[in-house]
Coordinates of C-alpha atoms in Angstrom, one line a residue:
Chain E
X1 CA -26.9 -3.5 2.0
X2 CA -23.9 -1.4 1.0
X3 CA -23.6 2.2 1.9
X4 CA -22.0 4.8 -0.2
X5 CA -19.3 6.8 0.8
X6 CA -18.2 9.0 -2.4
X7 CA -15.3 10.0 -3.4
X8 CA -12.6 9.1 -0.8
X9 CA -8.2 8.3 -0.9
X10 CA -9.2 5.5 1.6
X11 CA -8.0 1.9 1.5
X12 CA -7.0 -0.8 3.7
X13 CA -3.9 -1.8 4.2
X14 CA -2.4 2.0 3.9
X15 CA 1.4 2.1 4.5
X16 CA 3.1 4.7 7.4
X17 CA 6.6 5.1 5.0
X18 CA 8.9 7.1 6.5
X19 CA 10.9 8.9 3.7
X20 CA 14.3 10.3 4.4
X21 CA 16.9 11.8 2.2
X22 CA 20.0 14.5 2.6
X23 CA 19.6 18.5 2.0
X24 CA 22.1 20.5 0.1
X25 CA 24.5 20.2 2.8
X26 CA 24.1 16.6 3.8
X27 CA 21.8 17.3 6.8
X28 CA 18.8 14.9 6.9
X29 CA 15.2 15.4 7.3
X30 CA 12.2 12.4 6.9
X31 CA 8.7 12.9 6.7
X32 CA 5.7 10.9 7.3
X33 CA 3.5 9.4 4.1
X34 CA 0.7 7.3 3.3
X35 CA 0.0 7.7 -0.2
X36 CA 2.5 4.9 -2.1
X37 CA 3.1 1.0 -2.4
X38 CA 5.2 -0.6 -5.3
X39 CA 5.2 0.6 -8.7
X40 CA 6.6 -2.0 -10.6
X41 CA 9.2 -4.9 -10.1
X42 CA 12.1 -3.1 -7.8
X43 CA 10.1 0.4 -8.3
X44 CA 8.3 2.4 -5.3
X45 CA 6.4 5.5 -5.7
X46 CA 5.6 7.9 -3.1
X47 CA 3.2 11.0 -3.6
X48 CA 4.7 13.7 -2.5
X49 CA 3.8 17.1 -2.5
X50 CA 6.0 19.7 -3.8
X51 CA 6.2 21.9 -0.5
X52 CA 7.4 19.5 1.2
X53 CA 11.1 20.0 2.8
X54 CA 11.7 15.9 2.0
X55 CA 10.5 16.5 -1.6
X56 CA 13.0 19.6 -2.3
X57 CA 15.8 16.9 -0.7
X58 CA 15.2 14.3 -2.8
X59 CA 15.4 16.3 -6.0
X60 CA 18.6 17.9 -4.8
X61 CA 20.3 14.4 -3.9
X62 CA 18.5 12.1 -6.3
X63 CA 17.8 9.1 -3.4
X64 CA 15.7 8.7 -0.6
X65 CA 15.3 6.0 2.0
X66 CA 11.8 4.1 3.1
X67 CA 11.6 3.0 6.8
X68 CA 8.9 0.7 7.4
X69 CA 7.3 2.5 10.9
X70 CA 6.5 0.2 13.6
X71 CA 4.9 0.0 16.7
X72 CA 7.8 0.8 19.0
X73 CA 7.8 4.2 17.7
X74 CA 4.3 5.3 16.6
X75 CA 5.0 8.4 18.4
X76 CA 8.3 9.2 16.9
X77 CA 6.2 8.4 13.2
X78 CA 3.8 10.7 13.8
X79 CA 5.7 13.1 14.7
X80 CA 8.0 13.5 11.5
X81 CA 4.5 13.3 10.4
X82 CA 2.8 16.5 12.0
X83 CA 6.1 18.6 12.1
X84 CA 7.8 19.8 8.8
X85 CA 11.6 20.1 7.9
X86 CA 10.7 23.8 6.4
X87 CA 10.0 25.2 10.1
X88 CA 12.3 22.6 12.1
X89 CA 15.8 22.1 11.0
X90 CA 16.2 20.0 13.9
X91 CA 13.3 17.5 13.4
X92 CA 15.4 14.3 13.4
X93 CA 17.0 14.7 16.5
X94 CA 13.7 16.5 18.0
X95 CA 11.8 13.0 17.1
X96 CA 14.6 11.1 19.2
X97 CA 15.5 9.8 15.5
X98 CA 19.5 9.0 14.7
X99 CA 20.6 8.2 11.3
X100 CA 23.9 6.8 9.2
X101 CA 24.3 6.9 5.6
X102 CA 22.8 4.3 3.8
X103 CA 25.0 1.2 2.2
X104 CA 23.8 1.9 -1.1
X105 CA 22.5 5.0 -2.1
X106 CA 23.0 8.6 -0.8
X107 CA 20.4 8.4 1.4
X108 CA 20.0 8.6 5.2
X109 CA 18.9 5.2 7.0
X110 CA 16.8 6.0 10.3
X111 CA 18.7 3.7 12.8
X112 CA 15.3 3.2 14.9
X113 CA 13.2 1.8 12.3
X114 CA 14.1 -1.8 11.8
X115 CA 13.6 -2.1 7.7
X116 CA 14.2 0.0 5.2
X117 CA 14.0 0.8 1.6
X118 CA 17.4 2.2 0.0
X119 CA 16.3 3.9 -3.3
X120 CA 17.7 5.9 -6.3
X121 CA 15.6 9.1 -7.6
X122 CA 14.6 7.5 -10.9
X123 CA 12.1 10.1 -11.4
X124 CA 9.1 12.6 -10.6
X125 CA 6.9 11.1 -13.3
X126 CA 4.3 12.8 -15.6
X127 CA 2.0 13.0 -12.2
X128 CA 4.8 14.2 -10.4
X129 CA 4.9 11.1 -8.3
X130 CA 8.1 10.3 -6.8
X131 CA 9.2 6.9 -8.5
X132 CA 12.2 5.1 -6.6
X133 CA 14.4 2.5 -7.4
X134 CA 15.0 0.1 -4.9
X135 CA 18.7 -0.6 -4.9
X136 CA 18.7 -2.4 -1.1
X137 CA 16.1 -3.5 1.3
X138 CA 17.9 -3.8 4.6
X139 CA 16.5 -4.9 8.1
X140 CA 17.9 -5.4 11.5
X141 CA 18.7 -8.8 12.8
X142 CA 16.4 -7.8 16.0
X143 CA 13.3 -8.8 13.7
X144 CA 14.7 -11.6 11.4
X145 CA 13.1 -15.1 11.8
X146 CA 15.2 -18.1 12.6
X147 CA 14.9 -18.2 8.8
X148 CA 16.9 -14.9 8.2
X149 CA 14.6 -13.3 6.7
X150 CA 12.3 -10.5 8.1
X151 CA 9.3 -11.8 10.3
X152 CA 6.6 -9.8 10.1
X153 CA 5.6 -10.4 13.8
X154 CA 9.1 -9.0 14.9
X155 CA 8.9 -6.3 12.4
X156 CA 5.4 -5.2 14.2
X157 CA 5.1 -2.9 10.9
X158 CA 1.9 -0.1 11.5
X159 CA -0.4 0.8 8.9
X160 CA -2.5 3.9 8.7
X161 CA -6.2 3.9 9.1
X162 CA -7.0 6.9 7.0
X163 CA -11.2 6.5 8.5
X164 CA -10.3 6.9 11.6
X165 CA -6.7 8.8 11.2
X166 CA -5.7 5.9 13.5
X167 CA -2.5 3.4 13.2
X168 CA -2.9 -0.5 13.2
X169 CA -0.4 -3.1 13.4
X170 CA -0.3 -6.0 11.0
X171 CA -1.7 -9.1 12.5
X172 CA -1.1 -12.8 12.3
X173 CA -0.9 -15.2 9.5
X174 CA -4.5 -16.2 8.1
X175 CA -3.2 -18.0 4.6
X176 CA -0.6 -18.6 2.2
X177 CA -0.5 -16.9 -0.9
X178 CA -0.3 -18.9 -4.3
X179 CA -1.7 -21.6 -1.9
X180 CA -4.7 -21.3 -0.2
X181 CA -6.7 -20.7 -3.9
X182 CA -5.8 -24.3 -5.0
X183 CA -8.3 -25.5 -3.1
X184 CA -10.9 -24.2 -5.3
X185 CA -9.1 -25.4 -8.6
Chain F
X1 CA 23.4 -4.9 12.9
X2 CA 21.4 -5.1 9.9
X3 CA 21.4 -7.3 7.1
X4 CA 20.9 -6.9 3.5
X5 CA 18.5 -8.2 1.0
X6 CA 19.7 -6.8 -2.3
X7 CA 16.7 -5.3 -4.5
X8 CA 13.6 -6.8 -4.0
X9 CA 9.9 -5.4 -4.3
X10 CA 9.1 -5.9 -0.8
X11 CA 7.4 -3.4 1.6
X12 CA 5.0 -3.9 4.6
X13 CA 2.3 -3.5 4.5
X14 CA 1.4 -4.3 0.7
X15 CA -2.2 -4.7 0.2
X16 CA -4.3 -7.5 -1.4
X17 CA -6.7 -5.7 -4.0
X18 CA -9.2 -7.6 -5.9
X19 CA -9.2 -5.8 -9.2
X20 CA -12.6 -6.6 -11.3
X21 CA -13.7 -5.1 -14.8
X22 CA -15.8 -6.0 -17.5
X23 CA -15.4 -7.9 -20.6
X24 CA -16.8 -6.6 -23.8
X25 CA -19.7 -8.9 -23.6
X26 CA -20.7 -7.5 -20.5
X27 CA -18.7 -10.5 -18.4
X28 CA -17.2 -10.1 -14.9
X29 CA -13.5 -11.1 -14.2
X30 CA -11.0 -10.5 -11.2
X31 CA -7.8 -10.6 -10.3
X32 CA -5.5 -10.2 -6.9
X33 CA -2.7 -7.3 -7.1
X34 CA -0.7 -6.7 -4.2
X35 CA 1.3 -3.7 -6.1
X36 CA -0.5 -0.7 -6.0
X37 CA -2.1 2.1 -3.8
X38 CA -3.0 5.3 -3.6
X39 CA -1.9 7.4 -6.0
X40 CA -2.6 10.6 -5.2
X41 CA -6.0 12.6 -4.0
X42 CA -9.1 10.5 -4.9
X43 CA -7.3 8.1 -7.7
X44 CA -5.8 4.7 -7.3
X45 CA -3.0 2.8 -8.8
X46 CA -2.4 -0.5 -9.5
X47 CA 0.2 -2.0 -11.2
X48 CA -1.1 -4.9 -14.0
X49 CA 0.5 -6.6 -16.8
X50 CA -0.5 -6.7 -19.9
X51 CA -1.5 -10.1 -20.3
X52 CA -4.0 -10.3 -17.8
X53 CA -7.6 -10.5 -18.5
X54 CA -8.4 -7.9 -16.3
X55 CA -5.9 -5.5 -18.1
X56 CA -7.9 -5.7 -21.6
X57 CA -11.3 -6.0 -19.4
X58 CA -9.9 -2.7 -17.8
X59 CA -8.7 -0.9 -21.6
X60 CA -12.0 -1.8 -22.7
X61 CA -14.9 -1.1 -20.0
X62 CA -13.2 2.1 -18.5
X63 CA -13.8 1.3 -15.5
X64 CA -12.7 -1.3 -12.6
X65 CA -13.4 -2.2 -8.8
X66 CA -10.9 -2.7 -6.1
X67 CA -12.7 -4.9 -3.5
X68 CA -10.1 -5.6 0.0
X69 CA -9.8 -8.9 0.8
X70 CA -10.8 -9.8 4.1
X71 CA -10.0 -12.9 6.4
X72 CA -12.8 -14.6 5.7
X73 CA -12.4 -14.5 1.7
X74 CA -9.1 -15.7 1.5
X75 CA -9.5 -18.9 0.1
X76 CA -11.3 -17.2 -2.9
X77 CA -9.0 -13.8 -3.0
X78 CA -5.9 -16.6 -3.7
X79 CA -7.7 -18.2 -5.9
X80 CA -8.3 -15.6 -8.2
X81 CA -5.0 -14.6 -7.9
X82 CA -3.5 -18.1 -9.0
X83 CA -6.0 -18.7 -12.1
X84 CA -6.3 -16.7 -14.8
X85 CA -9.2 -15.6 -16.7
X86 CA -7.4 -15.9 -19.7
X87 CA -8.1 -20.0 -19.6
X88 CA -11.1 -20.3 -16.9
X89 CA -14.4 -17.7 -18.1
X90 CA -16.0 -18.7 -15.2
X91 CA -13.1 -18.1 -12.7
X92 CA -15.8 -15.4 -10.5
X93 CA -18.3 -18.5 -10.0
X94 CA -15.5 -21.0 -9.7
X95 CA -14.5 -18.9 -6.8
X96 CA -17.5 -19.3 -5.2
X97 CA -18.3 -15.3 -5.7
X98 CA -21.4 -13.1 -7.5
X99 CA -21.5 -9.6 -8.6
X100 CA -23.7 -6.5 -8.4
X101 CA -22.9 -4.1 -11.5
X102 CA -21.3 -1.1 -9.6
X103 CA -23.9 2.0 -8.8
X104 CA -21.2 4.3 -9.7
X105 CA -19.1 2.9 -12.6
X106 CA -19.1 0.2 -15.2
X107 CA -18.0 -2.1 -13.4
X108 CA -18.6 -5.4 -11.3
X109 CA -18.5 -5.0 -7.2
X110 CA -18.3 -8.7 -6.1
X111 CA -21.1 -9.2 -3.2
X112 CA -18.7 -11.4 -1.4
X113 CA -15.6 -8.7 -0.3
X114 CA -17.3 -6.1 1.7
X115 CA -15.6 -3.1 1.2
X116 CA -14.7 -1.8 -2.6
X117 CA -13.4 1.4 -4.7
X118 CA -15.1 2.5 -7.9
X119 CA -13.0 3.6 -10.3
X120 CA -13.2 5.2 -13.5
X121 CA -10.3 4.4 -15.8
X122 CA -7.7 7.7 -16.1
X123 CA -5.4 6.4 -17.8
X124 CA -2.6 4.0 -18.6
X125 CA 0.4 6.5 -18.2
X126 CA 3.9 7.2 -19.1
X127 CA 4.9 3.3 -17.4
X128 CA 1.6 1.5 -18.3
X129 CA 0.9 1.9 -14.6
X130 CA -3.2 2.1 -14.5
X131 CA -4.6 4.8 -12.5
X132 CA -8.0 5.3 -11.8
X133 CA -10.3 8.2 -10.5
X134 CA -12.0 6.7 -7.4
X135 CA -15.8 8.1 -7.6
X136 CA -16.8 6.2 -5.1
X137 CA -16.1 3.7 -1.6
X138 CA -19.1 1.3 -1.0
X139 CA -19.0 -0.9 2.4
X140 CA -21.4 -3.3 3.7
X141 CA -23.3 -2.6 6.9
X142 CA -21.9 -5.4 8.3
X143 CA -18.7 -3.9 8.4
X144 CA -20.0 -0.5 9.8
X145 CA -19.1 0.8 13.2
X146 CA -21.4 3.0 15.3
X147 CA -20.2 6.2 14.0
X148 CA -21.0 4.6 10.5
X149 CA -18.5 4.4 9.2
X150 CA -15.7 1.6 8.1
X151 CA -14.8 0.1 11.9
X152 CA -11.2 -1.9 10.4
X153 CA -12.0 -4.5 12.8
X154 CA -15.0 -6.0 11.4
X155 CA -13.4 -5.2 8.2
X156 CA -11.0 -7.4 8.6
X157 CA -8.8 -6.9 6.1
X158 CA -5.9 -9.1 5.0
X159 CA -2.4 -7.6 3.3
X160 CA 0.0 -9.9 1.8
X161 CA 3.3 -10.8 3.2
X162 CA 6.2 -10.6 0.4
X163 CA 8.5 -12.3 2.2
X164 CA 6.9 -15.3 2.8
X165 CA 3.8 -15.4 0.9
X166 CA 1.7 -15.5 3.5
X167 CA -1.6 -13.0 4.2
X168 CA -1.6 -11.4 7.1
X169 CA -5.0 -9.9 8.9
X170 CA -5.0 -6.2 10.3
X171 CA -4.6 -6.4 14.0
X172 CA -5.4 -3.7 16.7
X173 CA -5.1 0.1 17.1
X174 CA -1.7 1.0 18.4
X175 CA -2.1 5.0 18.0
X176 CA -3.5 8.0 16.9
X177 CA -2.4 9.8 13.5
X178 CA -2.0 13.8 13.6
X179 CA -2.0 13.2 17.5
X180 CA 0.2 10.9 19.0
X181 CA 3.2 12.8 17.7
X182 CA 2.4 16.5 19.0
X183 CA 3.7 14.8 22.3
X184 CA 7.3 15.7 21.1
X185 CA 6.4 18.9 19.9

């Protein structure tokens, strides 16, 4: 038996991004936000809504940055999350947060958050949705595999659980994609 | 020190939605989509080429289903994702999976995945991007906690690993959203 739930914004995985980006006068501010994933091939969108301190940013300096929250710093997540830019100049530093210009875009990269997203404005589309495109994806070598490339288990990315307004980390390995499914062939 | 990876279309989580719709004979097809999410209040977005089954399903019917995947589906959620309805019409029972026609839209839920999203086709916009009006969440009982409601452990809900193709499983609670962060306040 399946129970009905209505109308609901609630899926599973749900991202924790951390936008960032650069005011008018280079000073940067990040915000907390659930609502986004890719968009197309090198494209991320993130809905944001137009009060937002981050969204007037990002339309002044036409890039923004994606840090993938993890576990370490839940609290510092939430609270970019709960606080906003408009009231708190000083949110950044208040979250124990540092940042340095990102590589590739004019962007601030959150030095806590081990992977991030460098992207260029490419537009609020028709829905106003914030579409991005990615330019970089950078990570720190603290949580690359002996591969070089990012392990997930090191990463220790969070995801929100918008039921229970609750934060999960990603677990372990349970398949292999364009793999598993040939069994069935 | 942190590395770079260029452009790439990777974020963590990313989801594994198993997109269903409709043929014009009244046929069920599927497909995995890991690019997508929400949108913005109450719709959904999911990002599917043109030459997919599901895609004309989708234009056609109006409506579509976004089941989650869960651990113990993941065999089947692959499969679907690595054959195409295009050349197998029978990929849903090849897969070892049966459908209800949705109580909300026109659309198949697939018995099998025990949570899904009912959506009613709003459009194709401006990028071709398909976004749908969610009208309803359905979960089994199974997956029910307590408080009745979704419990993301029983769930169990994979997400799908970019970087190495792998699916991952949701793992445990690691903080609370809206709360945690008032700590810094």
């Amino acid at each position: 038996m399946r129970k009905n739930f209505g109308a609901q914004s609630d899926i599973y995985p749900m991202p924790v991004f951390i936008v960032a980006a650069y005011d008018e006068n280079g000073r940067a501010n990040c915000m907390n936000a659930a609502w986004g994933g890719i968009y197309e091939s090198n494209q991320l969108m993130v809905c944001l809504s137009h009060s937002h301190k981050t969204t007037k940013n990002i339309k002044h300096s036409k890039a923004f940055t994606v840090s993938i929250a993890d576990a370490k710093h839940v609290v510092e997540a939430d609270y970019v999350g709960v606080v906003s830019g408009n009231n708190e100049p000083d949110k950044i530093a208040k979250a124990g947060l540092t940042t340095s210009k990102a590589e590739f875009v004019n962007a601030p990269i959150i030095n806590e958050f081990p992977m991030a997203i460098e992207c260029n404005l490419l537009k609020f589309n028709e829905d106003g949705i914030c579409i991005g495109e990615i330019v970089n994806i950078s990570a720190d070598e603290s949580v690359l595999g002996d591969d070089g490339l990012v392990d997930p288990c090191k990463l220790d990315a969070i995801t929100f659980d918008p039921v229970h307004n609750a934060y999960l980390r990603l677990g372990e390995k349970v398949g292999n994609a364009f793999s598993d499914g040939k069994k069935l062939k």
